[in-house]
Tab-separated table of C-alpha atoms in Angstrom:
chain	number	residue	atom	x	y	z
L	1	MET	CA	103.066	110.934	92.040
L	2	ARG	CA	103.432	113.967	89.765
L	3	MET	CA	104.282	116.124	92.790
L	4	PHE	CA	106.808	113.505	93.938
L	5	VAL	CA	108.605	113.670	90.578
L	6	GLU	CA	108.417	117.473	90.666
L	7	LEU	CA	110.071	117.567	94.098
L	8	LEU	CA	112.772	115.112	93.030
L	9	THR	CA	113.459	117.231	89.948
L	10	ASN	CA	113.197	120.805	91.190
L	11	GLY	CA	112.975	120.492	94.964
L	12	SER	CA	111.027	122.909	97.139
L	13	GLU	CA	112.048	126.543	97.563
L	14	GLU	CA	109.941	126.807	100.721
L	15	GLU	CA	111.785	123.911	102.348
L	16	LYS	CA	115.179	125.237	101.245
L	17	LYS	CA	114.489	128.625	102.814
L	18	ALA	CA	113.130	127.165	106.054
L	19	THR	CA	115.693	124.371	106.584
L	20	ASN	CA	119.400	124.347	107.306
L	21	LYS	CA	121.243	122.982	104.260
L	22	LYS	CA	122.778	120.059	106.166
L	23	ASP	CA	119.353	119.053	107.490
L	24	LEU	CA	117.529	119.392	104.172
L	25	SER	CA	116.008	116.164	102.863
L	26	PRO	CA	117.245	115.105	99.395
L	27	LEU	CA	113.576	115.050	98.382
L	28	PHE	CA	113.481	118.835	98.659
L	29	SER	CA	116.916	119.637	97.235
L	30	GLY	CA	116.104	118.808	93.608
L	31	GLY	CA	118.391	117.414	90.946
L	32	HIS	CA	117.092	113.841	91.226
L	33	GLY	CA	114.534	113.719	88.428
L	34	ASP	CA	116.354	110.807	86.812
L	35	PHE	CA	115.382	108.622	89.795
L	36	VAL	CA	111.993	108.036	88.145
L	37	HIS	CA	112.130	106.254	84.788
L	38	SER	CA	108.411	106.465	83.995
L	39	LEU	CA	105.093	107.616	85.444
L	40	THR	CA	101.734	106.138	84.475
L	41	ALA	CA	98.628	108.012	85.616
L	42	ILE	CA	95.533	105.799	85.804
L	43	SER	CA	92.256	107.734	85.670
L	44	ALA	CA	94.007	110.573	87.505
L	45	PRO	CA	92.201	113.883	88.213
L	46	HIS	CA	94.745	116.025	86.359
L	47	ASN	CA	92.332	118.920	86.005
L	48	GLY	CA	89.960	118.091	88.857
L	49	THR	CA	86.468	116.639	88.824
L	50	THR	CA	83.089	118.341	88.485
L	51	ILE	CA	81.546	116.041	91.075
L	52	PHE	CA	82.147	118.768	93.684
L	53	TYR	CA	79.971	121.178	91.689
L	54	ALA	CA	77.367	118.691	90.478
L	55	LEU	CA	76.795	117.369	94.030
L	56	PRO	CA	77.948	120.190	96.339
L	57	LYS	CA	76.006	119.143	99.457
L	58	THR	CA	77.081	115.511	99.162
L	59	MET	CA	80.740	116.405	98.739
L	60	THR	CA	80.656	118.956	101.591
L	61	PHE	CA	79.250	116.218	103.833
L	62	THR	CA	81.971	113.852	102.600
L	63	LYS	CA	84.721	116.317	103.509
L	64	TYR	CA	83.405	116.846	107.025
L	65	ALA	CA	82.774	113.110	107.468
L	66	THR	CA	86.357	112.277	106.464
L	67	PHE	CA	87.943	114.688	108.928
L	68	SER	CA	85.484	113.632	111.635
L	69	LEU	CA	86.462	109.994	111.161
L	70	GLY	CA	90.129	110.945	111.254
L	71	ASN	CA	89.546	112.936	114.428
L	72	ILE	CA	87.952	109.928	116.132
L	73	LEU	CA	90.259	107.142	114.960
L	74	GLY	CA	93.291	109.412	115.089
L	75	ASN	CA	92.887	109.663	118.852
L	76	THR	CA	92.692	105.930	119.504
L	77	LYS	CA	95.323	103.195	119.565
L	78	SER	CA	94.560	102.455	115.913
L	79	ASN	CA	96.510	105.601	115.025
L	80	LYS	CA	99.676	103.581	115.654
L	81	SER	CA	98.757	101.287	112.786
L	82	TYR	CA	97.415	103.985	110.472
L	83	ASP	CA	98.613	107.530	111.031
L	84	TRP	CA	95.969	110.042	109.919
L	85	CYS	CA	98.614	112.807	109.918
L	86	LEU	CA	96.191	115.445	111.188
L	87	GLU	CA	98.347	116.801	114.007
L	88	GLN	CA	98.692	120.157	112.244
L	89	PHE	CA	94.948	120.626	112.732
L	90	ASN	CA	95.058	119.243	116.299
L	91	LEU	CA	92.778	116.420	115.183
L	92	SER	CA	94.944	113.346	115.773
L	93	SER	CA	97.514	112.099	118.257
L	94	ILE	CA	101.179	111.601	117.482
L	95	PRO	CA	101.808	107.896	116.740
L	96	ASN	CA	103.511	105.865	119.508
L	97	LYS	CA	102.341	108.363	122.116
L	98	GLN	CA	99.373	108.224	124.466
L	99	PRO	CA	96.109	108.653	122.497
L	100	GLN	CA	94.296	111.884	123.275
L	101	TYR	CA	90.815	110.474	123.805
L	102	TRP	CA	89.569	113.802	125.116
L	103	ASN	CA	90.341	115.425	121.753
L	104	MET	CA	87.681	113.461	119.849
L	105	PHE	CA	84.842	115.439	118.276
L	106	ASN	CA	86.988	118.559	117.919
L	107	THR	CA	84.415	120.433	115.837
L	108	VAL	CA	86.460	123.637	115.714
L	109	GLY	CA	89.511	121.782	114.396
L	110	ILE	CA	87.416	119.854	111.862
L	111	LYS	CA	85.934	123.084	110.488
L	112	GLN	CA	89.363	124.713	110.291
L	113	ALA	CA	90.779	121.671	108.478
L	114	VAL	CA	88.006	121.664	105.882
L	115	GLU	CA	88.295	125.414	105.271
L	116	SER	CA	92.105	125.329	105.080
L	117	ASN	CA	92.010	123.751	101.590
L	118	ASP	CA	95.203	121.958	102.578
L	119	HIS	CA	93.860	118.505	101.771
L	120	LEU	CA	93.002	116.008	99.058
L	121	TRP	CA	89.408	117.143	98.640
L	122	HIS	CA	90.516	120.624	97.608
L	123	ASP	CA	93.106	119.222	95.201
L	124	LEU	CA	90.296	117.345	93.438
L	125	THR	CA	88.326	120.521	92.706
L	126	LEU	CA	88.853	122.434	89.469
L	127	HIS	CA	90.626	125.306	91.218
L	128	GLY	CA	92.656	123.007	93.467
L	129	ALA	CA	93.884	121.012	90.486
L	130	LYS	CA	94.716	124.219	88.638
L	131	GLU	CA	96.810	125.411	91.591
L	132	LEU	CA	98.735	122.128	91.605
L	133	ASN	CA	99.250	122.185	87.848
L	134	GLU	CA	100.818	125.630	88.115
L	135	LYS	CA	103.452	124.178	90.455
L	136	ILE	CA	104.236	121.027	88.465
L	137	THR	CA	106.123	120.570	85.199
L	138	CYS	CA	107.164	117.502	83.223
L	139	CYS	CA	110.629	116.162	83.991
L	140	ASN	CA	112.722	115.809	80.820
L	141	SER	CA	114.224	112.515	81.985
L	142	THR	CA	110.910	110.767	82.725
L	143	TYR	CA	108.421	109.023	80.437
L	144	TYR	CA	104.810	110.057	81.102
L	145	PHE	CA	101.734	107.964	80.279
L	146	SER	CA	98.069	108.392	81.109
L	147	VAL	CA	94.936	106.318	80.613
L	148	ALA	CA	91.396	107.466	81.336
L	149	GLY	CA	88.158	105.519	81.595
L	150	GLN	CA	84.636	106.131	80.388
L	151	MET	CA	81.494	104.161	81.116
L	152	THR	CA	78.733	106.583	80.219
L	153	ASP	CA	76.510	106.887	77.155
L	154	GLU	CA	75.645	110.162	75.452
L	155	ASP	CA	72.089	111.272	74.842
L	156	MET	CA	72.057	112.409	71.218
L	157	LEU	CA	69.498	115.178	71.878
L	158	SER	CA	70.874	116.805	75.027
L	159	GLY	CA	74.518	115.785	74.781
L	160	HIS	CA	74.352	114.715	78.420
L	161	HIS	CA	75.672	111.380	79.700
L	162	SER	CA	74.287	108.655	81.943
L	163	HIS	CA	75.785	105.375	83.151
L	164	SER	CA	76.481	102.587	80.676
L	165	ARG	CA	75.568	98.983	81.170
L	166	GLY	CA	78.300	97.403	83.261
L	167	MET	CA	79.047	100.369	85.513
L	168	PHE	CA	79.049	99.497	89.210
L	169	PRO	CA	75.574	100.503	90.514
L	170	LEU	CA	76.882	102.654	93.376
L	171	LEU	CA	78.439	104.945	90.777
L	172	TRP	CA	75.220	105.477	88.786
L	173	PRO	CA	74.034	108.627	90.615
L	174	LEU	CA	77.523	110.138	90.457
L	175	ALA	CA	77.827	109.386	86.751
L	176	ARG	CA	74.418	110.931	86.110
L	177	ALA	CA	75.183	114.082	88.104
L	178	MET	CA	78.530	114.613	86.384
L	179	GLY	CA	77.075	113.649	83.032
L	180	THR	CA	74.527	116.463	83.151
L	181	TYR	CA	76.836	119.140	84.545
L	182	ASP	CA	77.880	121.072	81.440
L	183	PHE	CA	78.275	124.574	82.829
L	184	ASN	CA	80.171	126.317	85.595
L	185	ASP	CA	78.714	129.319	87.388
L	186	ILE	CA	80.848	128.844	90.515
L	187	ASN	CA	84.259	129.995	89.283
L	188	ASP	CA	86.087	131.125	86.156
L	189	ILE	CA	87.073	127.691	84.840
L	190	PRO	CA	84.955	126.926	81.755
L	191	ILE	CA	82.984	123.675	81.675
L	192	GLU	CA	81.117	122.416	78.630
L	193	LYS	CA	79.594	119.203	77.294
L	194	SER	CA	83.036	117.707	76.644
L	195	TRP	CA	83.216	117.265	80.436
L	196	CYS	CA	80.069	115.115	80.607
L	197	ALA	CA	81.685	111.777	79.725
L	198	ASN	CA	83.000	110.166	82.920
L	199	ASP	CA	83.894	106.946	84.733
L	200	GLY	CA	81.583	107.487	87.692
L	201	CYS	CA	84.083	109.541	89.705
L	202	LEU	CA	86.221	111.416	87.212
L	203	ASN	CA	85.494	113.317	84.036
L	204	THR	CA	87.173	111.450	81.176
L	205	ILE	CA	88.631	114.644	79.736
L	206	SER	CA	90.365	115.387	83.035
L	207	GLY	CA	92.064	111.992	83.061
L	208	LEU	CA	93.806	112.504	79.730
L	209	HIS	CA	96.569	114.949	80.676
L	210	PRO	CA	97.192	118.120	82.702
L	211	GLU	CA	95.833	121.093	80.791
L	212	ASN	CA	99.067	123.091	80.853
L	213	GLU	CA	101.501	120.301	79.906
L	214	PRO	CA	102.540	118.983	76.460
L	215	PHE	CA	100.992	115.749	75.203
L	216	VAL	CA	100.674	113.421	72.210
L	217	ASN	CA	98.294	110.559	71.564
L	218	TYR	CA	100.178	107.320	72.098
L	219	ASP	CA	101.208	105.494	68.944
L	220	LYS	CA	103.062	102.208	69.393
L	221	ASN	CA	104.609	102.636	65.959
L	222	LYS	CA	106.261	105.932	66.845
L	223	LYS	CA	109.208	106.663	69.080
L	224	ILE	CA	108.140	107.523	72.608
L	225	LYS	CA	109.596	110.734	73.981
L	226	LYS	CA	110.423	111.757	77.516
L	227	GLY	CA	109.067	114.861	79.217
L	228	ILE	CA	105.724	114.749	77.424
L	229	TRP	CA	102.430	113.006	78.174
L	230	ASN	CA	101.721	109.960	76.023
L	231	VAL	CA	97.939	109.674	76.198
L	232	LEU	CA	96.724	106.090	75.845
L	233	PRO	CA	93.319	105.317	74.284
L	234	VAL	CA	90.329	105.785	76.599
L	235	GLU	CA	89.219	102.476	78.110
L	236	GLN	CA	85.595	101.404	78.518
L	237	ALA	CA	85.673	101.112	82.285
L	238	ASP	CA	84.339	102.757	85.416
L	239	HIS	CA	86.686	104.195	88.022
L	240	GLY	CA	86.855	101.031	90.099
L	241	LYS	CA	87.459	98.741	87.155
L	242	ILE	CA	90.289	100.674	85.567
L	243	ILE	CA	92.280	100.869	88.811
L	244	GLY	CA	91.558	97.203	89.618
L	245	GLY	CA	89.605	97.959	92.769
L	246	SER	CA	86.044	97.230	91.696
L	247	LEU	CA	83.884	94.862	93.747
L	248	GLN	CA	82.915	93.346	90.407
L	249	PHE	CA	86.249	91.547	90.379
L	250	ILE	CA	85.612	89.489	93.513
L	251	GLY	CA	85.809	85.841	92.488
L	252	ARG	CA	86.641	86.770	88.900
L	253	SER	CA	89.740	87.322	86.836
L	254	ASN	CA	90.621	90.958	86.267
L	255	GLU	CA	90.364	91.830	82.594
L	256	PHE	CA	92.926	94.581	83.093
L	257	VAL	CA	95.673	92.220	84.297
L	258	ASP	CA	96.808	91.499	80.745
L	259	TYR	CA	96.444	95.174	79.857
L	260	TYR	CA	98.803	96.331	82.581
L	261	GLU	CA	101.207	93.414	82.141
L	262	ASN	CA	101.632	94.450	78.513
L	263	HIS	CA	102.029	98.063	79.604
L	264	ILE	CA	104.771	97.110	82.058
L	265	LYS	CA	106.562	95.128	79.320
L	266	MET	CA	106.445	98.235	77.145
L	267	LEU	CA	107.843	100.374	79.961
L	268	ASN	CA	110.684	97.919	80.519
L	269	SER	CA	111.582	98.140	76.841
L	270	LEU	CA	112.157	101.884	77.021
L	271	ASN	CA	115.721	103.162	77.281
């Protein structure tokens, strides 16, 4: 969503140079930042997540598994219903055309896709997020809000974190791995114990605001400004709960319904 607002506001120089002016999409021309009144980031990986470094083998497998699944389903009739958009890697068929069944299990294409870093998994890494942040700025005509979750407890001796009571069990090993990862010997982005608190998928500190953009802690008694991140208080919730997608909510009322209804009312009150 941040990139969408950035494109509306400033456009894309690459697209402008490569496209005839009369064929250029308004999305890439810029000057439309006022189309978006407000943006609310919910447990968003503004600065990436350390899960890729705490569990490198698991996340490498996940990347290859994702592209492999896309390569298989993207060359069946199901691609008409859900387009995997992997044609640039020669991994999926073009929707509404004959499926290329013979192109399944394209191991060369899968490897090239993973190593291209032109995908979501790279954007979630510390370096990938940093690259995105360098391309994105706050739009002066848009209100920005963010809310992060935390459902880990700190060990007073080590400063490390482990899952809290109430976290969805499938997230326990992820929370533990991230909660004990307080260093970074892989690249030049510093990681310390402040990164240990997490929601089972995302480091809480990363969900507050992009590192290179202005921010203030939200105060309902103060005037809210545009073009700056208004950081809402951290919620006691795992990643699934705060976005409303947790299996814990099946057959139950969502405790965050009232929270977001009140947030929407606040957004509607802004000029």
